[in-house]
Amino acid sequence: MSYLFWQPDCRPSITRRTVLTTIFASLLAPKVVTAASPDQSTNLMDAFWVCYNANRGADLETRVAALNTTFLRPHIAFYIASIAHGGPIHLMNSFISQWLTRVDGRVSDIHAMAEAIQPAWQEHEPRFRKVFPEAITRKLTIMPSIGCFNAKPGRLDGAETLFAAPDGMVLMGNTIEDLPVTLDHEAFHLYQNQVNQTINASYVWGRLWSEGLAQYVSQRLNPHASQSSIMMSTELAQASPQDIAAGTELARKAFDSTDQTALQTLFAAMTHDTLPPRIGYLVGLRAVEKISGNHTLDELARMPADRVRPILYRALCC
């Protein structure tokens, strides 16, 4: 699940004091410094902490410059793959400054989360494969996301990869106890893309099915987890029937749309005037619960778009 702390219309203006750091894969091909383990996981956190601690007492401008030079650029391949999906990266220095200030207040929590991810992944793998035995081997990359996401699927060097960001998890309110849910949710996105590429998440209905089903899978695989953990939000777990009804109505009206306003309202982690952030995740979960019936989780993962679309619409109508 990917979150952004800032929205396009909230970006500060670009002046000589607000430098836009634009990094293109075609222009930069630095050597990537990684800490890889035998189980195909990569941990960038040690390298990050070296840079962070070396400049902790400096002013923010100096710290941002050091972070760009000694950490972000040497590891830019990971950010191109996770944040930019292979394209250019645009991170404003003012945004990085705000993130560093937030990190300063949660250092011990981020350290603890970073240490907990690898053991949680090792526990996740055999449990996930019992349900989805055909799941291909996936790499794990633990890295600071500069506040852009908590965990998300992607591809790095041609391999399916789950990017896990301890800074994003902590700053977005996730706890160590939430890790099994988070890893199952994101790993399922990788699996569904492996076995079923007919679902187009550019459409409201496709995103509703993709996220709703990932929520449903993580709920089934973690039956003792709280709804706040499953939804990754206390506010969403406590959404009123009126909020759910309003979110369902919006999803139904925008069902076949690729309208960004509708997608943002339903799925983005931003505050709205009328609906809780990410209400589409809950609407999707409730729809999948109606549809699931006697289907196995693997059958649901493989259900093609021409079958999903009509039954999903009906689930929103009753």
PDB file of N, CA and C in Angstrom, residues 53-146:
ATOM      1  N   ASN A  53      23.331   9.450  11.033  1.00  0.00           N
ATOM      2  CA  ASN A  53      24.057   9.745  12.272  1.00  0.00           C
ATOM      3  C   ASN A  53      25.244  10.667  12.043  1.00  0.00           C
ATOM      4  N   ALA A  54      25.870  10.568  10.890  1.00  0.00           N
ATOM      5  CA  ALA A  54      27.033  11.399  10.599  1.00  0.00           C
ATOM      6  C   ALA A  54      26.676  12.875  10.492  1.00  0.00           C
ATOM      7  N   ASN A  55      25.415  13.155  10.174  1.00  0.00           N
ATOM      8  CA  ASN A  55      25.014  14.544   9.934  1.00  0.00           C
ATOM      9  C   ASN A  55      23.909  15.015  10.874  1.00  0.00           C
ATOM     10  N   ARG A  56      23.642  14.258  11.923  1.00  0.00           N
ATOM     11  CA  ARG A  56      22.500  14.555  12.805  1.00  0.00           C
ATOM     12  C   ARG A  56      22.571  15.966  13.394  1.00  0.00           C
ATOM     13  N   GLY A  57      23.771  16.458  13.737  1.00  0.00           N
ATOM     14  CA  GLY A  57      23.876  17.768  14.386  1.00  0.00           C
ATOM     15  C   GLY A  57      23.933  18.941  13.435  1.00  0.00           C
ATOM     16  N   ALA A  58      23.917  18.689  12.144  1.00  0.00           N
ATOM     17  CA  ALA A  58      24.020  19.779  11.163  1.00  0.00           C
ATOM     18  C   ALA A  58      22.662  20.427  10.923  1.00  0.00           C
ATOM     19  N   ASP A  59      22.672  21.553  10.208  1.00  0.00           N
ATOM     20  CA  ASP A  59      21.404  22.187   9.838  1.00  0.00           C
ATOM     21  C   ASP A  59      20.727  21.345   8.763  1.00  0.00           C
ATOM     22  N   LEU A  60      19.426  21.578   8.583  1.00  0.00           N
ATOM     23  CA  LEU A  60      18.639  20.739   7.681  1.00  0.00           C
ATOM     24  C   LEU A  60      19.138  20.794   6.242  1.00  0.00           C
ATOM     25  N   GLU A  61      19.551  21.957   5.782  1.00  0.00           N
ATOM     26  CA  GLU A  61      20.030  22.074   4.402  1.00  0.00           C
ATOM     27  C   GLU A  61      21.248  21.176   4.177  1.00  0.00           C
ATOM     28  N   THR A  62      22.163  21.181   5.148  1.00  0.00           N
ATOM     29  CA  THR A  62      23.357  20.334   5.050  1.00  0.00           C
ATOM     30  C   THR A  62      22.988  18.859   5.108  1.00  0.00           C
ATOM     31  N   ARG A  63      22.041  18.520   5.976  1.00  0.00           N
ATOM     32  CA  ARG A  63      21.622  17.129   6.118  1.00  0.00           C
ATOM     33  C   ARG A  63      20.977  16.602   4.833  1.00  0.00           C
ATOM     34  N   VAL A  64      20.134  17.421   4.223  1.00  0.00           N
ATOM     35  CA  VAL A  64      19.485  17.007   2.982  1.00  0.00           C
ATOM     36  C   VAL A  64      20.518  16.808   1.877  1.00  0.00           C
ATOM     37  N   ALA A  65      21.473  17.734   1.787  1.00  0.00           N
ATOM     38  CA  ALA A  65      22.518  17.610   0.763  1.00  0.00           C
ATOM     39  C   ALA A  65      23.331  16.337   0.980  1.00  0.00           C
ATOM     40  N   ALA A  66      23.654  16.042   2.231  1.00  0.00           N
ATOM     41  CA  ALA A  66      24.427  14.830   2.533  1.00  0.00           C
ATOM     42  C   ALA A  66      23.622  13.571   2.219  1.00  0.00           C
ATOM     43  N   LEU A  67      22.339  13.605   2.529  1.00  0.00           N
ATOM     44  CA  LEU A  67      21.486  12.450   2.246  1.00  0.00           C
ATOM     45  C   LEU A  67      21.419  12.196   0.750  1.00  0.00           C
ATOM     46  N   ASN A  68      21.272  13.264  -0.028  1.00  0.00           N
ATOM     47  CA  ASN A  68      21.235  13.113  -1.479  1.00  0.00           C
ATOM     48  C   ASN A  68      22.538  12.525  -2.013  1.00  0.00           C
ATOM     49  N   THR A  69      23.657  13.044  -1.511  1.00  0.00           N
ATOM     50  CA  THR A  69      24.967  12.675  -2.052  1.00  0.00           C
ATOM     51  C   THR A  69      25.428  11.290  -1.617  1.00  0.00           C
ATOM     52  N   THR A  70      25.264  10.993  -0.316  1.00  0.00           N
ATOM     53  CA  THR A  70      25.875   9.779   0.225  1.00  0.00           C
ATOM     54  C   THR A  70      24.919   8.601   0.364  1.00  0.00           C
ATOM     55  N   PHE A  71      23.618   8.850   0.226  1.00  0.00           N
ATOM     56  CA  PHE A  71      22.693   7.716   0.343  1.00  0.00           C
ATOM     57  C   PHE A  71      21.739   7.595  -0.842  1.00  0.00           C
ATOM     58  N   LEU A  72      20.991   8.632  -1.158  1.00  0.00           N
ATOM     59  CA  LEU A  72      19.960   8.502  -2.186  1.00  0.00           C
ATOM     60  C   LEU A  72      20.558   8.211  -3.564  1.00  0.00           C
ATOM     61  N   ARG A  73      21.566   8.956  -3.954  1.00  0.00           N
ATOM     62  CA  ARG A  73      22.141   8.741  -5.283  1.00  0.00           C
ATOM     63  C   ARG A  73      22.807   7.367  -5.424  1.00  0.00           C
ATOM     64  N   PRO A  74      23.599   6.919  -4.443  1.00  0.00           N
ATOM     65  CA  PRO A  74      24.184   5.573  -4.578  1.00  0.00           C
ATOM     66  C   PRO A  74      23.142   4.452  -4.621  1.00  0.00           C
ATOM     67  N   HIS A  75      21.953   4.719  -4.089  1.00  0.00           N
ATOM     68  CA  HIS A  75      20.916   3.686  -4.057  1.00  0.00           C
ATOM     69  C   HIS A  75      19.709   4.057  -4.923  1.00  0.00           C
ATOM     70  N   ILE A  76      19.941   4.900  -5.915  1.00  0.00           N
ATOM     71  CA  ILE A  76      18.819   5.441  -6.676  1.00  0.00           C
ATOM     72  C   ILE A  76      18.032   4.367  -7.414  1.00  0.00           C
ATOM     73  N   ALA A  77      18.679   3.252  -7.771  1.00  0.00           N
ATOM     74  CA  ALA A  77      17.962   2.190  -8.485  1.00  0.00           C
ATOM     75  C   ALA A  77      16.780   1.691  -7.675  1.00  0.00           C
ATOM     76  N   PHE A  78      16.925   1.645  -6.356  1.00  0.00           N
ATOM     77  CA  PHE A  78      15.836   1.182  -5.500  1.00  0.00           C
ATOM     78  C   PHE A  78      14.674   2.171  -5.487  1.00  0.00           C
ATOM     79  N   TYR A  79      14.986   3.456  -5.560  1.00  0.00           N
ATOM     80  CA  TYR A  79      13.938   4.472  -5.527  1.00  0.00           C
ATOM     81  C   TYR A  79      13.249   4.604  -6.878  1.00  0.00           C
ATOM     82  N   ILE A  80      14.005   4.414  -7.941  1.00  0.00           N
ATOM     83  CA  ILE A  80      13.383   4.393  -9.261  1.00  0.00           C
ATOM     84  C   ILE A  80      12.394   3.235  -9.351  1.00  0.00           C
ATOM     85  N   ALA A  81      12.782   2.077  -8.803  1.00  0.00           N
ATOM     86  CA  ALA A  81      11.923   0.891  -8.875  1.00  0.00           C
ATOM     87  C   ALA A  81      10.709   0.997  -7.961  1.00  0.00           C
ATOM     88  N   SER A  82      10.882   1.567  -6.775  1.00  0.00           N
ATOM     89  CA  SER A  82       9.792   1.548  -5.791  1.00  0.00           C
ATOM     90  C   SER A  82       8.873   2.751  -5.865  1.00  0.00           C
ATOM     91  N   ILE A  83       9.424   3.925  -6.053  1.00  0.00           N
ATOM     92  CA  ILE A  83       8.616   5.147  -6.046  1.00  0.00           C
ATOM     93  C   ILE A  83       8.190   5.540  -7.445  1.00  0.00           C
ATOM     94  N   ALA A  84       9.120   5.477  -8.391  1.00  0.00           N
ATOM     95  CA  ALA A  84       8.862   6.024  -9.723  1.00  0.00           C
ATOM     96  C   ALA A  84       8.494   4.980 -10.759  1.00  0.00           C
ATOM     97  N   HIS A  85       8.472   3.677 -10.364  1.00  0.00           N
ATOM     98  CA  HIS A  85       8.102   2.607 -11.292  1.00  0.00           C
ATOM     99  C   HIS A  85       8.930   2.665 -12.571  1.00  0.00           C
ATOM    100  N   GLY A  86      10.215   2.958 -12.438  1.00  0.00           N
ATOM    101  CA  GLY A  86      11.110   2.953 -13.580  1.00  0.00           C
ATOM    102  C   GLY A  86      11.304   4.292 -14.249  1.00  0.00           C
ATOM    103  N   GLY A  87      10.583   5.321 -13.820  1.00  0.00           N
ATOM    104  CA  GLY A  87      10.695   6.641 -14.429  1.00  0.00           C
ATOM    105  C   GLY A  87      11.544   7.583 -13.602  1.00  0.00           C
ATOM    106  N   PRO A  88      11.474   8.899 -13.897  1.00  0.00           N
ATOM    107  CA  PRO A  88      12.254   9.869 -13.129  1.00  0.00           C
ATOM    108  C   PRO A  88      11.662  10.082 -11.743  1.00  0.00           C
ATOM    109  N   ILE A  89      12.498  10.508 -10.823  1.00  0.00           N
ATOM    110  CA  ILE A  89      12.066  10.781  -9.455  1.00  0.00           C
ATOM    111  C   ILE A  89      12.106  12.280  -9.218  1.00  0.00           C
ATOM    112  N   HIS A  90      11.053  12.803  -8.616  1.00  0.00           N
ATOM    113  CA  HIS A  90      10.985  14.214  -8.264  1.00  0.00           C
ATOM    114  C   HIS A  90      10.744  14.314  -6.771  1.00  0.00           C
ATOM    115  N   LEU A  91      11.783  14.620  -6.017  1.00  0.00           N
ATOM    116  CA  LEU A  91      11.653  14.808  -4.574  1.00  0.00           C
ATOM    117  C   LEU A  91      12.166  16.197  -4.227  1.00  0.00           C
ATOM    118  N   MET A  92      11.277  17.023  -3.695  1.00  0.00           N
ATOM    119  CA  MET A  92      11.700  18.358  -3.313  1.00  0.00           C
ATOM    120  C   MET A  92      12.523  18.311  -2.030  1.00  0.00           C
ATOM    121  N   ASN A  93      13.565  19.116  -1.999  1.00  0.00           N
ATOM    122  CA  ASN A  93      14.391  19.155  -0.800  1.00  0.00           C
ATOM    123  C   ASN A  93      13.593  19.594   0.417  1.00  0.00           C
ATOM    124  N   SER A  94      12.600  20.445   0.214  1.00  0.00           N
ATOM    125  CA  SER A  94      11.762  20.859   1.343  1.00  0.00           C
ATOM    126  C   SER A  94      10.969  19.673   1.885  1.00  0.00           C
ATOM    127  N   PHE A  95      10.555  18.777   0.995  1.00  0.00           N
ATOM    128  CA  PHE A  95       9.833  17.573   1.423  1.00  0.00           C
ATOM    129  C   PHE A  95      10.756  16.647   2.210  1.00  0.00           C
ATOM    130  N   ILE A  96      11.991  16.483   1.733  1.00  0.00           N
ATOM    131  CA  ILE A  96      12.960  15.647   2.445  1.00  0.00           C
ATOM    132  C   ILE A  96      13.257  16.247   3.818  1.00  0.00           C
ATOM    133  N   SER A  97      13.346  17.577   3.896  1.00  0.00           N
ATOM    134  CA  SER A  97      13.585  18.241   5.182  1.00  0.00           C
ATOM    135  C   SER A  97      12.474  17.940   6.179  1.00  0.00           C
ATOM    136  N   GLN A  98      11.228  18.029   5.718  1.00  0.00           N
ATOM    137  CA  GLN A  98      10.083  17.744   6.592  1.00  0.00           C
ATOM    138  C   GLN A  98      10.129  16.294   7.068  1.00  0.00           C
ATOM    139  N   TRP A  99      10.493  15.391   6.158  1.00  0.00           N
ATOM    140  CA  TRP A  99      10.576  13.977   6.519  1.00  0.00           C
ATOM    141  C   TRP A  99      11.657  13.745   7.563  1.00  0.00           C
ATOM    142  N   LEU A 100      12.835  14.347   7.368  1.00  0.00           N
ATOM    143  CA  LEU A 100      13.920  14.185   8.333  1.00  0.00           C
ATOM    144  C   LEU A 100      13.508  14.672   9.717  1.00  0.00           C
ATOM    145  N   THR A 101      12.785  15.765   9.771  1.00  0.00           N
ATOM    146  CA  THR A 101      12.320  16.289  11.060  1.00  0.00           C
ATOM    147  C   THR A 101      11.395  15.291  11.744  1.00  0.00           C
ATOM    148  N   ARG A 102      10.546  14.641  10.980  1.00  0.00           N
ATOM    149  CA  ARG A 102       9.654  13.632  11.554  1.00  0.00           C
ATOM    150  C   ARG A 102      10.438  12.398  12.003  1.00  0.00           C
ATOM    151  N   VAL A 103      11.415  12.008  11.213  1.00  0.00           N
ATOM    152  CA  VAL A 103      12.246  10.860  11.583  1.00  0.00           C
ATOM    153  C   VAL A 103      12.979  11.124  12.890  1.00  0.00           C
ATOM    154  N   ASP A 104      13.457  12.351  13.076  1.00  0.00           N
ATOM    155  CA  ASP A 104      14.195  12.704  14.291  1.00  0.00           C
ATOM    156  C   ASP A 104      13.424  12.357  15.566  1.00  0.00           C
ATOM    157  N   GLY A 105      12.112  12.476  15.513  1.00  0.00           N
ATOM    158  CA  GLY A 105      11.299  12.204  16.692  1.00  0.00           C
ATOM    159  C   GLY A 105      10.929  10.746  16.884  1.00  0.00           C
ATOM    160  N   ARG A 106      11.281   9.884  15.905  1.00  0.00           N
ATOM    161  CA  ARG A 106      10.851   8.482  15.984  1.00  0.00           C
ATOM    162  C   ARG A 106      12.005   7.518  15.705  1.00  0.00           C
ATOM    163  N   VAL A 107      13.219   7.920  15.974  1.00  0.00           N
ATOM    164  CA  VAL A 107      14.392   7.112  15.620  1.00  0.00           C
ATOM    165  C   VAL A 107      14.338   5.722  16.244  1.00  0.00           C
ATOM    166  N   SER A 108      14.073   5.641  17.544  1.00  0.00           N
ATOM    167  CA  SER A 108      14.075   4.335  18.203  1.00  0.00           C
ATOM    168  C   SER A 108      12.982   3.437  17.656  1.00  0.00           C
ATOM    169  N   ASP A 109      11.819   4.007  17.352  1.00  0.00           N
ATOM    170  CA  ASP A 109      10.714   3.214  16.800  1.00  0.00           C
ATOM    171  C   ASP A 109      11.052   2.694  15.405  1.00  0.00           C
ATOM    172  N   ILE A 110      11.715   3.526  14.602  1.00  0.00           N
ATOM    173  CA  ILE A 110      12.086   3.106  13.248  1.00  0.00           C
ATOM    174  C   ILE A 110      13.157   2.031  13.303  1.00  0.00           C
ATOM    175  N   HIS A 111      14.112   2.178  14.224  1.00  0.00           N
ATOM    176  CA  HIS A 111      15.112   1.128  14.421  1.00  0.00           C
ATOM    177  C   HIS A 111      14.433  -0.205  14.757  1.00  0.00           C
ATOM    178  N   ALA A 112      13.493  -0.162  15.706  1.00  0.00           N
ATOM    179  CA  ALA A 112      12.814  -1.388  16.138  1.00  0.00           C
ATOM    180  C   ALA A 112      12.021  -2.018  14.998  1.00  0.00           C
ATOM    181  N   MET A 113      11.343  -1.187  14.217  1.00  0.00           N
ATOM    182  CA  MET A 113      10.577  -1.704  13.089  1.00  0.00           C
ATOM    183  C   MET A 113      11.501  -2.328  12.056  1.00  0.00           C
ATOM    184  N   ALA A 114      12.618  -1.681  11.782  1.00  0.00           N
ATOM    185  CA  ALA A 114      13.565  -2.207  10.800  1.00  0.00           C
ATOM    186  C   ALA A 114      14.099  -3.571  11.220  1.00  0.00           C
ATOM    187  N   GLU A 115      14.349  -3.734  12.506  1.00  0.00           N
ATOM    188  CA  GLU A 115      14.848  -5.006  13.007  1.00  0.00           C
ATOM    189  C   GLU A 115      13.778  -6.097  12.959  1.00  0.00           C
ATOM    190  N   ALA A 116      12.520  -5.722  13.027  1.00  0.00           N
ATOM    191  CA  ALA A 116      11.433  -6.702  13.086  1.00  0.00           C
ATOM    192  C   ALA A 116      10.994  -7.209  11.717  1.00  0.00           C
ATOM    193  N   ILE A 117      11.290  -6.481  10.653  1.00  0.00           N
ATOM    194  CA  ILE A 117      10.761  -6.831   9.332  1.00  0.00           C
ATOM    195  C   ILE A 117      11.300  -8.160   8.823  1.00  0.00           C
ATOM    196  N   GLN A 118      12.600  -8.372   8.908  1.00  0.00           N
ATOM    197  CA  GLN A 118      13.186  -9.604   8.376  1.00  0.00           C
ATOM    198  C   GLN A 118      12.624 -10.854   9.065  1.00  0.00           C
ATOM    199  N   PRO A 119      12.568 -10.915  10.411  1.00  0.00           N
ATOM    200  CA  PRO A 119      11.960 -12.090  11.052  1.00  0.00           C
ATOM    201  C   PRO A 119      10.498 -12.275  10.668  1.00  0.00           C
ATOM    202  N   ALA A 120       9.766 -11.176  10.534  1.00  0.00           N
ATOM    203  CA  ALA A 120       8.360 -11.277  10.138  1.00  0.00           C
ATOM    204  C   ALA A 120       8.234 -11.840   8.725  1.00  0.00           C
ATOM    205  N   TRP A 121       9.149 -11.459   7.836  1.00  0.00           N
ATOM    206  CA  TRP A 121       9.142 -11.971   6.462  1.00  0.00           C
ATOM    207  C   TRP A 121       9.452 -13.463   6.435  1.00  0.00           C
ATOM    208  N   GLN A 122      10.403 -13.879   7.252  1.00  0.00           N
ATOM    209  CA  GLN A 122      10.754 -15.298   7.311  1.00  0.00           C
ATOM    210  C   GLN A 122       9.588 -16.134   7.832  1.00  0.00           C
ATOM    211  N   GLU A 123       8.793 -15.569   8.733  1.00  0.00           N
ATOM    212  CA  GLU A 123       7.598 -16.269   9.217  1.00  0.00           C
ATOM    213  C   GLU A 123       6.492 -16.231   8.166  1.00  0.00           C
ATOM    214  N   HIS A 124       6.434 -15.159   7.428  1.00  0.00           N
ATOM    215  CA  HIS A 124       5.387 -14.983   6.413  1.00  0.00           C
ATOM    216  C   HIS A 124       5.521 -15.987   5.270  1.00  0.00           C
ATOM    217  N   GLU A 125       6.731 -16.205   4.787  1.00  0.00           N
ATOM    218  CA  GLU A 125       6.947 -16.982   3.569  1.00  0.00           C
ATOM    219  C   GLU A 125       6.306 -18.379   3.607  1.00  0.00           C
ATOM    220  N   PRO A 126       6.610 -19.247   4.583  1.00  0.00           N
ATOM    221  CA  PRO A 126       5.999 -20.585   4.569  1.00  0.00           C
ATOM    222  C   PRO A 126       4.491 -20.540   4.791  1.00  0.00           C
ATOM    223  N   ARG A 127       4.034 -19.601   5.583  1.00  0.00           N
ATOM    224  CA  ARG A 127       2.589 -19.486   5.837  1.00  0.00           C
ATOM    225  C   ARG A 127       1.854 -19.070   4.569  1.00  0.00           C
ATOM    226  N   PHE A 128       2.431 -18.150   3.818  1.00  0.00           N
ATOM    227  CA  PHE A 128       1.817 -17.684   2.582  1.00  0.00           C
ATOM    228  C   PHE A 128       1.802 -18.788   1.536  1.00  0.00           C
ATOM    229  N   ARG A 129       2.884 -19.574   1.469  1.00  0.00           N
ATOM    230  CA  ARG A 129       2.990 -20.615   0.453  1.00  0.00           C
ATOM    231  C   ARG A 129       2.055 -21.800   0.719  1.00  0.00           C
ATOM    232  N   LYS A 130       1.629 -21.966   1.936  1.00  0.00           N
ATOM    233  CA  LYS A 130       0.639 -23.006   2.213  1.00  0.00           C
ATOM    234  C   LYS A 130      -0.671 -22.699   1.502  1.00  0.00           C
ATOM    235  N   VAL A 131      -0.994 -21.444   1.384  1.00  0.00           N
ATOM    236  CA  VAL A 131      -2.235 -21.022   0.740  1.00  0.00           C
ATOM    237  C   VAL A 131      -2.034 -20.811  -0.751  1.00  0.00           C
ATOM    238  N   PHE A 132      -0.871 -20.295  -1.131  1.00  0.00           N
ATOM    239  CA  PHE A 132      -0.572 -20.006  -2.534  1.00  0.00           C
ATOM    240  C   PHE A 132       0.729 -20.730  -2.918  1.00  0.00           C
ATOM    241  N   PRO A 133       0.662 -22.045  -3.101  1.00  0.00           N
ATOM    242  CA  PRO A 133       1.885 -22.840  -3.322  1.00  0.00           C
ATOM    243  C   PRO A 133       2.627 -22.498  -4.604  1.00  0.00           C
ATOM    244  N   GLU A 134       1.958 -21.851  -5.555  1.00  0.00           N
ATOM    245  CA  GLU A 134       2.615 -21.525  -6.814  1.00  0.00           C
ATOM    246  C   GLU A 134       3.276 -20.148  -6.793  1.00  0.00           C
ATOM    247  N   ALA A 135       3.248 -19.486  -5.655  1.00  0.00           N
ATOM    248  CA  ALA A 135       3.871 -18.165  -5.562  1.00  0.00           C
ATOM    249  C   ALA A 135       5.367 -18.271  -5.865  1.00  0.00           C
ATOM    250  N   ILE A 136       5.836 -17.434  -6.773  1.00  0.00           N
ATOM    251  CA  ILE A 136       7.251 -17.446  -7.116  1.00  0.00           C
ATOM    252  C   ILE A 136       8.058 -16.820  -5.982  1.00  0.00           C
ATOM    253  N   THR A 137       9.349 -17.089  -5.995  1.00  0.00           N
ATOM    254  CA  THR A 137      10.224 -16.498  -4.987  1.00  0.00           C
ATOM    255  C   THR A 137      10.266 -14.985  -5.179  1.00  0.00           C
ATOM    256  N   ARG A 138      10.051 -14.274  -4.096  1.00  0.00           N
ATOM    257  CA  ARG A 138      10.034 -12.819  -4.155  1.00  0.00           C
ATOM    258  C   ARG A 138      11.155 -12.267  -3.293  1.00  0.00           C
ATOM    259  N   LYS A 139      11.791 -11.224  -3.769  1.00  0.00           N
ATOM    260  CA  LYS A 139      12.832 -10.573  -2.995  1.00  0.00           C
ATOM    261  C   LYS A 139      12.215  -9.587  -2.002  1.00  0.00           C
ATOM    262  N   LEU A 140      12.917  -9.368  -0.913  1.00  0.00           N
ATOM    263  CA  LEU A 140      12.522  -8.371   0.077  1.00  0.00           C
ATOM    264  C   LEU A 140      13.602  -7.300   0.121  1.00  0.00           C
ATOM    265  N   THR A 141      13.180  -6.047   0.021  1.00  0.00           N
ATOM    266  CA  THR A 141      14.112  -4.934   0.190  1.00  0.00           C
ATOM    267  C   THR A 141      13.602  -4.058   1.325  1.00  0.00           C
ATOM    268  N   ILE A 142      14.421  -3.886   2.352  1.00  0.00           N
ATOM    269  CA  ILE A 142      14.089  -3.031   3.490  1.00  0.00           C
ATOM    270  C   ILE A 142      14.823  -1.718   3.286  1.00  0.00           C
ATOM    271  N   MET A 143      14.096  -0.619   3.242  1.00  0.00           N
ATOM    272  CA  MET A 143      14.685   0.656   2.862  1.00  0.00           C
ATOM    273  C   MET A 143      13.856   1.808   3.414  1.00  0.00           C
ATOM    274  N   PRO A 144      14.470   2.960   3.647  1.00  0.00           N
ATOM    275  CA  PRO A 144      13.666   4.138   3.977  1.00  0.00           C
ATOM    276  C   PRO A 144      12.966   4.632   2.721  1.00  0.00           C
ATOM    277  N   SER A 145      11.687   4.928   2.824  1.00  0.00           N
ATOM    278  CA  SER A 145      10.928   5.358   1.646  1.00  0.00           C
ATOM    279  C   SER A 145      10.834   6.868   1.534  1.00  0.00           C
ATOM    280  N   ILE A 146      11.517   7.597   2.397  1.00  0.00           N
ATOM    281  CA  ILE A 146      11.420   9.060   2.466  1.00  0.00           C
ATOM    282  C   ILE A 146       9.961   9.457   2.693  1.00  0.00           C
TER     283      ILE A 146
END
